Amino acid sequence: MARNIQSLERAAAMLRLLAGGERRLGLSDIASSLGLAKGTAHGILRTLQQEGFVEQDDTSGRYQLGAELLRLGTTYLDVHELRARALVWTDDLARSSGESVYLGVLHQHGVLIVHHVFRPDDSRQVLEIGAMQPLHSTALGKVLAAYDPVAHSEALEADRKPFTDRTVSEAADFEHILDLTRARGYAADVEETWEGVASVAAPIHDRRRMPVGAVGIAGAVERVCRPDEPGALRPELIAAVRDCARSVSRDLGGGRF
């Protein structure tokens, strides 16, 4: 049987302790409650604080749960509720658009695909749930970077690798695209990530009016873009994606955006 890692057990015990009771505890309280030496407790708390899982009040010196731990907890709940609320609407979007539909959330400096509806034809397709997409070049990623401050910071700090000669890598140009995304209410990716593939995505908001994800479609350029204007998305597909995003947001209590 594998041995447990004692420092992780102690860190978990500290988080549970801070999650109950008074919520704010001093070093002596934490150490005595867990039967630890003050030096040992302080070392673990310092590490948890550096990772954002614990915060220390400047005035009292007491510790409490940090914003990063709370964000992880709400993200878990949001993702599962988001996927459940989006099931019907994403199926409808796949049928009406004739293209693959993707639902993505911010995760580890990229876009995590949490739901994927196949293109409704007989073509061979691969399920992409669990796949990661870049923030700076995909339609899903641009939407998250435009509406989520954390995603915005991560996209700017990242190495914006050019995948094709259309990928926007310069910070100023990328910021312009995010401004345009917010103004239009959707983002586009026309061969910026994959040659021959175009996509469009729109933001999903929750009851707190916070961005919790993005939904979009992706398909061959000749199907997603207008035949009379190269690089321009078909307006009916843009409208369908935005309608889907609004419907999911409404089901999450986010109202109309």
PDB file of C-alpha atoms in Angstrom:
ATOM      1  CA  MET A   1       0.000   0.000   0.000  1.00  0.00           C
ATOM      2  CA  ALA A   2       1.341   3.447  -0.959  1.00  0.00           C
ATOM      3  CA  ARG A   3       2.312   5.664   1.975  1.00  0.00           C
ATOM      4  CA  ASN A   4       0.512   8.960   2.468  1.00  0.00           C
ATOM      5  CA  ILE A   5       2.539  12.172   2.238  1.00  0.00           C
ATOM      6  CA  GLN A   6       2.482  13.674   5.724  1.00  0.00           C
ATOM      7  CA  SER A   7       2.907  17.311   4.650  1.00  0.00           C
ATOM      8  CA  LEU A   8      -0.055  17.049   2.295  1.00  0.00           C
ATOM      9  CA  GLU A   9      -2.177  15.470   5.022  1.00  0.00           C
ATOM     10  CA  ARG A  10      -1.294  18.322   7.358  1.00  0.00           C
ATOM     11  CA  ALA A  11      -2.041  20.946   4.673  1.00  0.00           C
ATOM     12  CA  ALA A  12      -5.424  19.328   4.008  1.00  0.00           C
ATOM     13  CA  ALA A  13      -6.166  19.306   7.737  1.00  0.00           C
ATOM     14  CA  MET A  14      -5.348  23.027   7.919  1.00  0.00           C
ATOM     15  CA  LEU A  15      -7.691  23.838   5.054  1.00  0.00           C
ATOM     16  CA  ARG A  16     -10.501  21.862   6.694  1.00  0.00           C
ATOM     17  CA  LEU A  17      -9.847  23.659   9.982  1.00  0.00           C
ATOM     18  CA  LEU A  18      -9.987  27.075   8.308  1.00  0.00           C
ATOM     19  CA  ALA A  19     -13.155  26.078   6.449  1.00  0.00           C
ATOM     20  CA  GLY A  20     -15.073  25.639   9.700  1.00  0.00           C
ATOM     21  CA  GLY A  21     -15.480  27.376  12.993  1.00  0.00           C
ATOM     22  CA  GLU A  22     -14.318  30.973  13.200  1.00  0.00           C
ATOM     23  CA  ARG A  23     -12.830  30.907   9.668  1.00  0.00           C
ATOM     24  CA  ARG A  24      -9.943  33.148  10.839  1.00  0.00           C
ATOM     25  CA  LEU A  25      -7.387  31.559  13.119  1.00  0.00           C
ATOM     26  CA  GLY A  26      -3.996  32.533  14.493  1.00  0.00           C
ATOM     27  CA  LEU A  27      -0.834  30.480  14.122  1.00  0.00           C
ATOM     28  CA  SER A  28      -0.994  29.264  17.740  1.00  0.00           C
ATOM     29  CA  ASP A  29      -4.628  28.174  17.337  1.00  0.00           C
ATOM     30  CA  ILE A  30      -3.863  26.234  14.177  1.00  0.00           C
ATOM     31  CA  ALA A  31      -0.761  24.594  15.590  1.00  0.00           C
ATOM     32  CA  SER A  32      -2.423  23.520  18.837  1.00  0.00           C
ATOM     33  CA  SER A  33      -5.592  22.294  17.107  1.00  0.00           C
ATOM     34  CA  LEU A  34      -3.566  20.020  14.828  1.00  0.00           C
ATOM     35  CA  GLY A  35      -0.909  19.052  17.376  1.00  0.00           C
ATOM     36  CA  LEU A  36       1.915  20.643  15.396  1.00  0.00           C
ATOM     37  CA  ALA A  37       4.946  22.676  16.350  1.00  0.00           C
ATOM     38  CA  LYS A  38       4.550  26.354  15.492  1.00  0.00           C
ATOM     39  CA  GLY A  39       7.491  26.217  13.095  1.00  0.00           C
ATOM     40  CA  THR A  40       5.998  23.276  11.199  1.00  0.00           C
ATOM     41  CA  ALA A  41       2.575  24.912  11.026  1.00  0.00           C
ATOM     42  CA  HIS A  42       4.050  28.206   9.871  1.00  0.00           C
ATOM     43  CA  GLY A  43       6.017  26.527   7.075  1.00  0.00           C
ATOM     44  CA  ILE A  44       2.915  24.815   5.710  1.00  0.00           C
ATOM     45  CA  LEU A  45       0.842  27.994   6.012  1.00  0.00           C
ATOM     46  CA  ARG A  46       3.497  29.985   4.194  1.00  0.00           C
ATOM     47  CA  THR A  47       3.430  27.522   1.289  1.00  0.00           C
ATOM     48  CA  LEU A  48      -0.371  27.550   1.145  1.00  0.00           C
ATOM     49  CA  GLN A  49      -0.270  31.346   1.224  1.00  0.00           C
ATOM     50  CA  GLN A  50       2.183  31.493  -1.689  1.00  0.00           C
ATOM     51  CA  GLU A  51      -0.165  29.301  -3.738  1.00  0.00           C
ATOM     52  CA  GLY A  52      -3.171  31.487  -2.914  1.00  0.00           C
ATOM     53  CA  PHE A  53      -4.958  28.811  -0.878  1.00  0.00           C
ATOM     54  CA  VAL A  54      -4.579  30.746   2.389  1.00  0.00           C
ATOM     55  CA  GLU A  55      -4.550  34.478   3.132  1.00  0.00           C
ATOM     56  CA  GLN A  56      -3.206  36.314   6.184  1.00  0.00           C
ATOM     57  CA  ASP A  57      -4.896  39.412   7.586  1.00  0.00           C
ATOM     58  CA  ASP A  58      -2.375  42.252   7.737  1.00  0.00           C
ATOM     59  CA  THR A  59      -3.813  43.695  10.951  1.00  0.00           C
ATOM     60  CA  SER A  60      -4.536  40.643  13.101  1.00  0.00           C
ATOM     61  CA  GLY A  61      -2.088  38.187  11.540  1.00  0.00           C
ATOM     62  CA  ARG A  62      -4.819  35.562  11.467  1.00  0.00           C
ATOM     63  CA  TYR A  63      -5.247  33.132   8.577  1.00  0.00           C
ATOM     64  CA  GLN A  64      -8.272  32.368   6.431  1.00  0.00           C
ATOM     65  CA  LEU A  65      -9.044  30.491   3.220  1.00  0.00           C
ATOM     66  CA  GLY A  66      -7.622  32.178   0.128  1.00  0.00           C
ATOM     67  CA  ALA A  67      -9.354  33.306  -3.027  1.00  0.00           C
ATOM     68  CA  GLU A  68      -7.660  30.661  -5.188  1.00  0.00           C
ATOM     69  CA  LEU A  69      -9.134  27.806  -3.152  1.00  0.00           C
ATOM     70  CA  LEU A  70     -12.569  29.375  -3.272  1.00  0.00           C
ATOM     71  CA  ARG A  71     -12.223  29.940  -7.026  1.00  0.00           C
ATOM     72  CA  LEU A  72     -11.339  26.286  -7.575  1.00  0.00           C
ATOM     73  CA  GLY A  73     -14.371  25.204  -5.580  1.00  0.00           C
ATOM     74  CA  THR A  74     -16.814  27.425  -7.447  1.00  0.00           C
ATOM     75  CA  THR A  75     -15.220  26.491 -10.764  1.00  0.00           C
ATOM     76  CA  TYR A  76     -15.932  22.813 -10.070  1.00  0.00           C
ATOM     77  CA  LEU A  77     -19.566  23.599  -9.359  1.00  0.00           C
ATOM     78  CA  ASP A  78     -19.862  26.012 -12.283  1.00  0.00           C
ATOM     79  CA  VAL A  79     -18.424  23.547 -14.814  1.00  0.00           C
ATOM     80  CA  HIS A  80     -20.823  20.765 -13.877  1.00  0.00           C
ATOM     81  CA  GLU A  81     -23.822  23.067 -13.811  1.00  0.00           C
ATOM     82  CA  LEU A  82     -22.674  24.733 -17.017  1.00  0.00           C
ATOM     83  CA  ARG A  83     -22.458  21.442 -18.882  1.00  0.00           C
ATOM     84  CA  ALA A  84     -25.826  20.262 -17.565  1.00  0.00           C
ATOM     85  CA  ARG A  85     -27.549  23.501 -18.551  1.00  0.00           C
ATOM     86  CA  ALA A  86     -25.915  23.541 -21.993  1.00  0.00           C
ATOM     87  CA  LEU A  87     -26.788  20.008 -23.139  1.00  0.00           C
ATOM     88  CA  VAL A  88     -30.067  20.789 -24.894  1.00  0.00           C
ATOM     89  CA  TRP A  89     -28.920  24.115 -26.348  1.00  0.00           C
ATOM     90  CA  THR A  90     -25.665  22.731 -27.758  1.00  0.00           C
ATOM     91  CA  ASP A  91     -27.526  19.830 -29.377  1.00  0.00           C
ATOM     92  CA  ASP A  92     -29.876  22.347 -30.984  1.00  0.00           C
ATOM     93  CA  LEU A  93     -26.914  24.439 -32.174  1.00  0.00           C
ATOM     94  CA  ALA A  94     -25.267  21.425 -33.802  1.00  0.00           C
ATOM     95  CA  ARG A  95     -28.495  20.581 -35.643  1.00  0.00           C
ATOM     96  CA  SER A  96     -29.174  24.137 -36.807  1.00  0.00           C
ATOM     97  CA  SER A  97     -25.598  24.932 -37.833  1.00  0.00           C
ATOM     98  CA  GLY A  98     -24.587  21.527 -39.155  1.00  0.00           C
ATOM     99  CA  GLU A  99     -21.227  21.922 -37.399  1.00  0.00           C
ATOM    100  CA  SER A 100     -19.421  20.593 -34.334  1.00  0.00           C
ATOM    101  CA  VAL A 101     -20.171  22.430 -31.097  1.00  0.00           C
ATOM    102  CA  TYR A 102     -17.694  22.984 -28.270  1.00  0.00           C
ATOM    103  CA  LEU A 103     -18.157  24.185 -24.703  1.00  0.00           C
ATOM    104  CA  GLY A 104     -14.983  25.481 -23.063  1.00  0.00           C
ATOM    105  CA  VAL A 105     -13.804  26.892 -19.726  1.00  0.00           C
ATOM    106  CA  LEU A 106     -10.593  28.470 -18.497  1.00  0.00           C
ATOM    107  CA  HIS A 107      -8.136  25.889 -17.143  1.00  0.00           C
ATOM    108  CA  GLN A 108      -4.370  25.935 -16.659  1.00  0.00           C
ATOM    109  CA  HIS A 109      -3.674  28.873 -18.984  1.00  0.00           C
ATOM    110  CA  GLY A 110      -5.819  27.458 -21.774  1.00  0.00           C
ATOM    111  CA  VAL A 111      -9.320  26.402 -22.769  1.00  0.00           C
ATOM    112  CA  LEU A 112     -10.541  23.045 -21.466  1.00  0.00           C
ATOM    113  CA  ILE A 113     -13.222  21.437 -23.638  1.00  0.00           C
ATOM    114  CA  VAL A 114     -15.897  20.178 -21.227  1.00  0.00           C
ATOM    115  CA  HIS A 115     -18.566  19.284 -23.799  1.00  0.00           C
ATOM    116  CA  HIS A 116     -18.444  18.397 -27.479  1.00  0.00           C
ATOM    117  CA  VAL A 117     -21.349  17.705 -29.822  1.00  0.00           C
ATOM    118  CA  PHE A 118     -20.453  15.975 -33.073  1.00  0.00           C
ATOM    119  CA  ARG A 119     -21.250  17.483 -36.444  1.00  0.00           C
ATOM    120  CA  PRO A 120     -24.600  15.904 -37.436  1.00  0.00           C
ATOM    121  CA  ASP A 121     -23.432  13.945 -40.470  1.00  0.00           C
ATOM    122  CA  ASP A 122     -21.917  10.538 -41.132  1.00  0.00           C
ATOM    123  CA  SER A 123     -18.290  11.695 -41.095  1.00  0.00           C
ATOM    124  CA  ARG A 124     -15.762  10.097 -38.784  1.00  0.00           C
ATOM    125  CA  GLN A 125     -15.102  12.313 -35.754  1.00  0.00           C
ATOM    126  CA  VAL A 126     -13.078  12.147 -32.545  1.00  0.00           C
ATOM    127  CA  LEU A 127     -14.551  13.148 -29.183  1.00  0.00           C
ATOM    128  CA  GLU A 128     -12.516  16.084 -27.839  1.00  0.00           C
ATOM    129  CA  ILE A 129     -13.823  16.376 -24.278  1.00  0.00           C
ATOM    130  CA  GLY A 130     -10.800  16.978 -22.062  1.00  0.00           C
ATOM    131  CA  ALA A 131      -8.735  18.500 -24.870  1.00  0.00           C
ATOM    132  CA  MET A 132      -6.982  21.825 -24.350  1.00  0.00           C
ATOM    133  CA  GLN A 133      -7.037  24.764 -26.769  1.00  0.00           C
ATOM    134  CA  PRO A 134      -4.935  27.953 -26.691  1.00  0.00           C
ATOM    135  CA  LEU A 135      -6.358  31.212 -25.377  1.00  0.00           C
ATOM    136  CA  HIS A 136      -4.866  33.564 -27.944  1.00  0.00           C
ATOM    137  CA  SER A 137      -5.825  31.986 -31.258  1.00  0.00           C
ATOM    138  CA  THR A 138      -9.099  30.051 -30.857  1.00  0.00           C
ATOM    139  CA  ALA A 139     -12.544  31.644 -30.833  1.00  0.00           C
ATOM    140  CA  LEU A 140     -13.301  30.051 -27.447  1.00  0.00           C
ATOM    141  CA  GLY A 141     -10.040  31.345 -26.014  1.00  0.00           C
ATOM    142  CA  LYS A 142     -10.507  34.885 -27.288  1.00  0.00           C
ATOM    143  CA  VAL A 143     -13.973  35.030 -25.750  1.00  0.00           C
ATOM    144  CA  LEU A 144     -12.630  33.949 -22.368  1.00  0.00           C
ATOM    145  CA  ALA A 145      -9.714  36.401 -22.607  1.00  0.00           C
ATOM    146  CA  ALA A 146     -12.087  39.212 -23.547  1.00  0.00           C
ATOM    147  CA  TYR A 147     -14.562  38.698 -20.714  1.00  0.00           C
ATOM    148  CA  ASP A 148     -12.617  36.973 -17.904  1.00  0.00           C
ATOM    149  CA  PRO A 149      -9.894  39.123 -16.244  1.00  0.00           C
ATOM    150  CA  VAL A 150      -7.944  36.031 -15.176  1.00  0.00           C
ATOM    151  CA  ALA A 151      -7.974  34.609 -18.711  1.00  0.00           C
ATOM    152  CA  HIS A 152      -7.000  38.037 -20.035  1.00  0.00           C
ATOM    153  CA  SER A 153      -3.925  38.181 -17.818  1.00  0.00           C
ATOM    154  CA  GLU A 154      -2.936  34.615 -18.627  1.00  0.00           C
ATOM    155  CA  ALA A 155      -3.269  35.190 -22.376  1.00  0.00           C
ATOM    156  CA  LEU A 156      -1.080  38.311 -22.208  1.00  0.00           C
ATOM    157  CA  GLU A 157       1.550  36.629 -20.050  1.00  0.00           C
ATOM    158  CA  ALA A 158       1.690  33.513 -22.211  1.00  0.00           C
ATOM    159  CA  ASP A 159       3.930  32.835 -25.181  1.00  0.00           C
ATOM    160  CA  ARG A 160       1.438  33.526 -27.973  1.00  0.00           C
ATOM    161  CA  LYS A 161       2.811  30.949 -30.360  1.00  0.00           C
ATOM    162  CA  PRO A 162       1.923  31.451 -34.056  1.00  0.00           C
ATOM    163  CA  PHE A 163       0.215  28.313 -35.361  1.00  0.00           C
ATOM    164  CA  THR A 164      -0.345  29.678 -38.879  1.00  0.00           C
ATOM    165  CA  ASP A 165       0.570  32.868 -40.712  1.00  0.00           C
ATOM    166  CA  ARG A 166      -2.811  34.274 -39.588  1.00  0.00           C
ATOM    167  CA  THR A 167      -2.209  33.882 -35.846  1.00  0.00           C
ATOM    168  CA  VAL A 168      -2.146  37.203 -33.992  1.00  0.00           C
ATOM    169  CA  SER A 169       0.806  37.209 -31.599  1.00  0.00           C
ATOM    170  CA  GLU A 170       1.646  40.853 -30.847  1.00  0.00           C
ATOM    171  CA  ALA A 171       0.154  42.122 -27.573  1.00  0.00           C
ATOM    172  CA  ALA A 172      -1.255  45.357 -29.013  1.00  0.00           C
ATOM    173  CA  ASP A 173      -2.918  43.549 -31.914  1.00  0.00           C
ATOM    174  CA  PHE A 174      -4.305  40.916 -29.563  1.00  0.00           C
ATOM    175  CA  GLU A 175      -5.769  43.604 -27.289  1.00  0.00           C
ATOM    176  CA  HIS A 176      -7.467  45.148 -30.320  1.00  0.00           C
ATOM    177  CA  ILE A 177      -9.065  41.785 -31.111  1.00  0.00           C
ATOM    178  CA  LEU A 178     -10.340  41.497 -27.533  1.00  0.00           C
ATOM    179  CA  ASP A 179     -11.842  44.994 -27.758  1.00  0.00           C
ATOM    180  CA  LEU A 180     -13.550  43.968 -30.992  1.00  0.00           C
ATOM    181  CA  THR A 181     -14.793  40.759 -29.363  1.00  0.00           C
ATOM    182  CA  ARG A 182     -16.417  42.676 -26.522  1.00  0.00           C
ATOM    183  CA  ALA A 183     -17.961  45.168 -28.945  1.00  0.00           C
ATOM    184  CA  ARG A 184     -19.430  42.454 -31.194  1.00  0.00           C
ATOM    185  CA  GLY A 185     -20.282  39.911 -28.505  1.00  0.00           C
ATOM    186  CA  TYR A 186     -18.452  37.067 -30.242  1.00  0.00           C
ATOM    187  CA  ALA A 187     -14.980  35.983 -31.356  1.00  0.00           C
ATOM    188  CA  ALA A 188     -13.750  34.462 -34.586  1.00  0.00           C
ATOM    189  CA  ASP A 189     -10.878  32.197 -35.578  1.00  0.00           C
ATOM    190  CA  VAL A 190     -10.375  31.838 -39.312  1.00  0.00           C
ATOM    191  CA  GLU A 191      -7.366  29.561 -39.857  1.00  0.00           C
ATOM    192  CA  GLU A 192      -5.495  31.106 -36.927  1.00  0.00           C
ATOM    193  CA  THR A 193      -5.095  27.789 -35.125  1.00  0.00           C
ATOM    194  CA  TRP A 194      -5.629  25.133 -37.784  1.00  0.00           C
ATOM    195  CA  GLU A 195      -5.348  25.491 -41.567  1.00  0.00           C
ATOM    196  CA  GLY A 196      -8.719  25.109 -43.250  1.00  0.00           C
ATOM    197  CA  VAL A 197     -10.739  25.458 -40.029  1.00  0.00           C
ATOM    198  CA  ALA A 198     -12.865  28.421 -38.927  1.00  0.00           C
ATOM    199  CA  SER A 199     -14.777  28.903 -35.694  1.00  0.00           C
ATOM    200  CA  VAL A 200     -16.997  31.381 -33.885  1.00  0.00           C
ATOM    201  CA  ALA A 201     -17.744  31.538 -30.143  1.00  0.00           C
ATOM    202  CA  ALA A 202     -19.723  33.634 -27.651  1.00  0.00           C
ATOM    203  CA  PRO A 203     -19.549  34.081 -23.857  1.00  0.00           C
ATOM    204  CA  ILE A 204     -21.716  32.411 -21.233  1.00  0.00           C
ATOM    205  CA  HIS A 205     -22.473  34.259 -17.980  1.00  0.00           C
ATOM    206  CA  ASP A 206     -23.830  32.958 -14.695  1.00  0.00           C
ATOM    207  CA  ARG A 207     -26.297  34.394 -12.177  1.00  0.00           C
ATOM    208  CA  ARG A 208     -23.562  36.654 -10.816  1.00  0.00           C
ATOM    209  CA  ARG A 209     -23.091  38.064 -14.321  1.00  0.00           C
ATOM    210  CA  MET A 210     -19.632  36.537 -14.349  1.00  0.00           C
ATOM    211  CA  PRO A 211     -18.198  34.789 -17.428  1.00  0.00           C
ATOM    212  CA  VAL A 212     -18.080  31.057 -16.748  1.00  0.00           C
ATOM    213  CA  GLY A 213     -17.350  29.675 -20.193  1.00  0.00           C
ATOM    214  CA  ALA A 214     -17.773  29.975 -23.914  1.00  0.00           C
ATOM    215  CA  VAL A 215     -19.682  28.051 -26.558  1.00  0.00           C
ATOM    216  CA  GLY A 216     -18.834  27.883 -30.217  1.00  0.00           C
ATOM    217  CA  ILE A 217     -18.867  25.979 -33.461  1.00  0.00           C
ATOM    218  CA  ALA A 218     -15.972  24.937 -35.669  1.00  0.00           C
ATOM    219  CA  GLY A 219     -15.845  23.565 -39.176  1.00  0.00           C
ATOM    220  CA  ALA A 220     -14.313  23.802 -42.610  1.00  0.00           C
ATOM    221  CA  VAL A 221     -13.677  27.346 -43.820  1.00  0.00           C
ATOM    222  CA  GLU A 222     -15.799  26.813 -46.920  1.00  0.00           C
ATOM    223  CA  ARG A 223     -18.810  25.981 -44.730  1.00  0.00           C
ATOM    224  CA  VAL A 224     -18.360  28.455 -41.877  1.00  0.00           C
ATOM    225  CA  CYS A 225     -17.269  31.464 -43.953  1.00  0.00           C
ATOM    226  CA  ARG A 226     -19.171  33.371 -46.619  1.00  0.00           C
ATOM    227  CA  PRO A 227     -18.394  32.294 -50.194  1.00  0.00           C
ATOM    228  CA  ASP A 228     -18.612  35.886 -51.468  1.00  0.00           C
ATOM    229  CA  GLU A 229     -16.263  37.370 -48.829  1.00  0.00           C
ATOM    230  CA  PRO A 230     -13.183  35.319 -47.908  1.00  0.00           C
ATOM    231  CA  GLY A 231     -12.472  35.295 -44.176  1.00  0.00           C
ATOM    232  CA  ALA A 232     -15.917  36.620 -43.202  1.00  0.00           C
ATOM    233  CA  LEU A 233     -18.116  34.346 -41.107  1.00  0.00           C
ATOM    234  CA  ARG A 234     -21.627  33.489 -42.209  1.00  0.00           C
ATOM    235  CA  PRO A 235     -23.956  35.822 -40.271  1.00  0.00           C
ATOM    236  CA  GLU A 236     -26.545  33.118 -39.612  1.00  0.00           C
ATOM    237  CA  LEU A 237     -23.903  31.030 -37.818  1.00  0.00           C
ATOM    238  CA  ILE A 238     -22.837  33.988 -35.698  1.00  0.00           C
ATOM    239  CA  ALA A 239     -26.468  34.584 -34.740  1.00  0.00           C
ATOM    240  CA  ALA A 240     -26.999  30.907 -33.898  1.00  0.00           C
ATOM    241  CA  VAL A 241     -23.931  30.783 -31.629  1.00  0.00           C
ATOM    242  CA  ARG A 242     -24.903  33.983 -29.829  1.00  0.00           C
ATOM    243  CA  ASP A 243     -28.463  32.727 -29.351  1.00  0.00           C
ATOM    244  CA  CYS A 244     -27.126  29.501 -27.846  1.00  0.00           C
ATOM    245  CA  ALA A 245     -24.839  31.416 -25.464  1.00  0.00           C
ATOM    246  CA  ARG A 246     -27.704  33.657 -24.361  1.00  0.00           C
ATOM    247  CA  SER A 247     -29.969  30.654 -23.789  1.00  0.00           C
ATOM    248  CA  VAL A 248     -27.417  28.879 -21.605  1.00  0.00           C
ATOM    249  CA  SER A 249     -26.708  32.124 -19.717  1.00  0.00           C
ATOM    250  CA  ARG A 250     -30.419  32.583 -19.123  1.00  0.00           C
ATOM    251  CA  ASP A 251     -30.709  29.046 -17.745  1.00  0.00           C
ATOM    252  CA  LEU A 252     -27.803  29.799 -15.411  1.00  0.00           C
ATOM    253  CA  GLY A 253     -29.583  32.905 -14.193  1.00  0.00           C
ATOM    254  CA  GLY A 254     -27.288  35.222 -16.103  1.00  0.00           C
ATOM    255  CA  GLY A 255     -30.015  37.051 -17.971  1.00  0.00           C
ATOM    256  CA  ARG A 256     -29.560  38.410 -21.457  1.00  0.00           C
ATOM    257  CA  PHE A 257     -26.245  39.700 -22.808  1.00  0.00           C
TER     258      PHE A 257
END
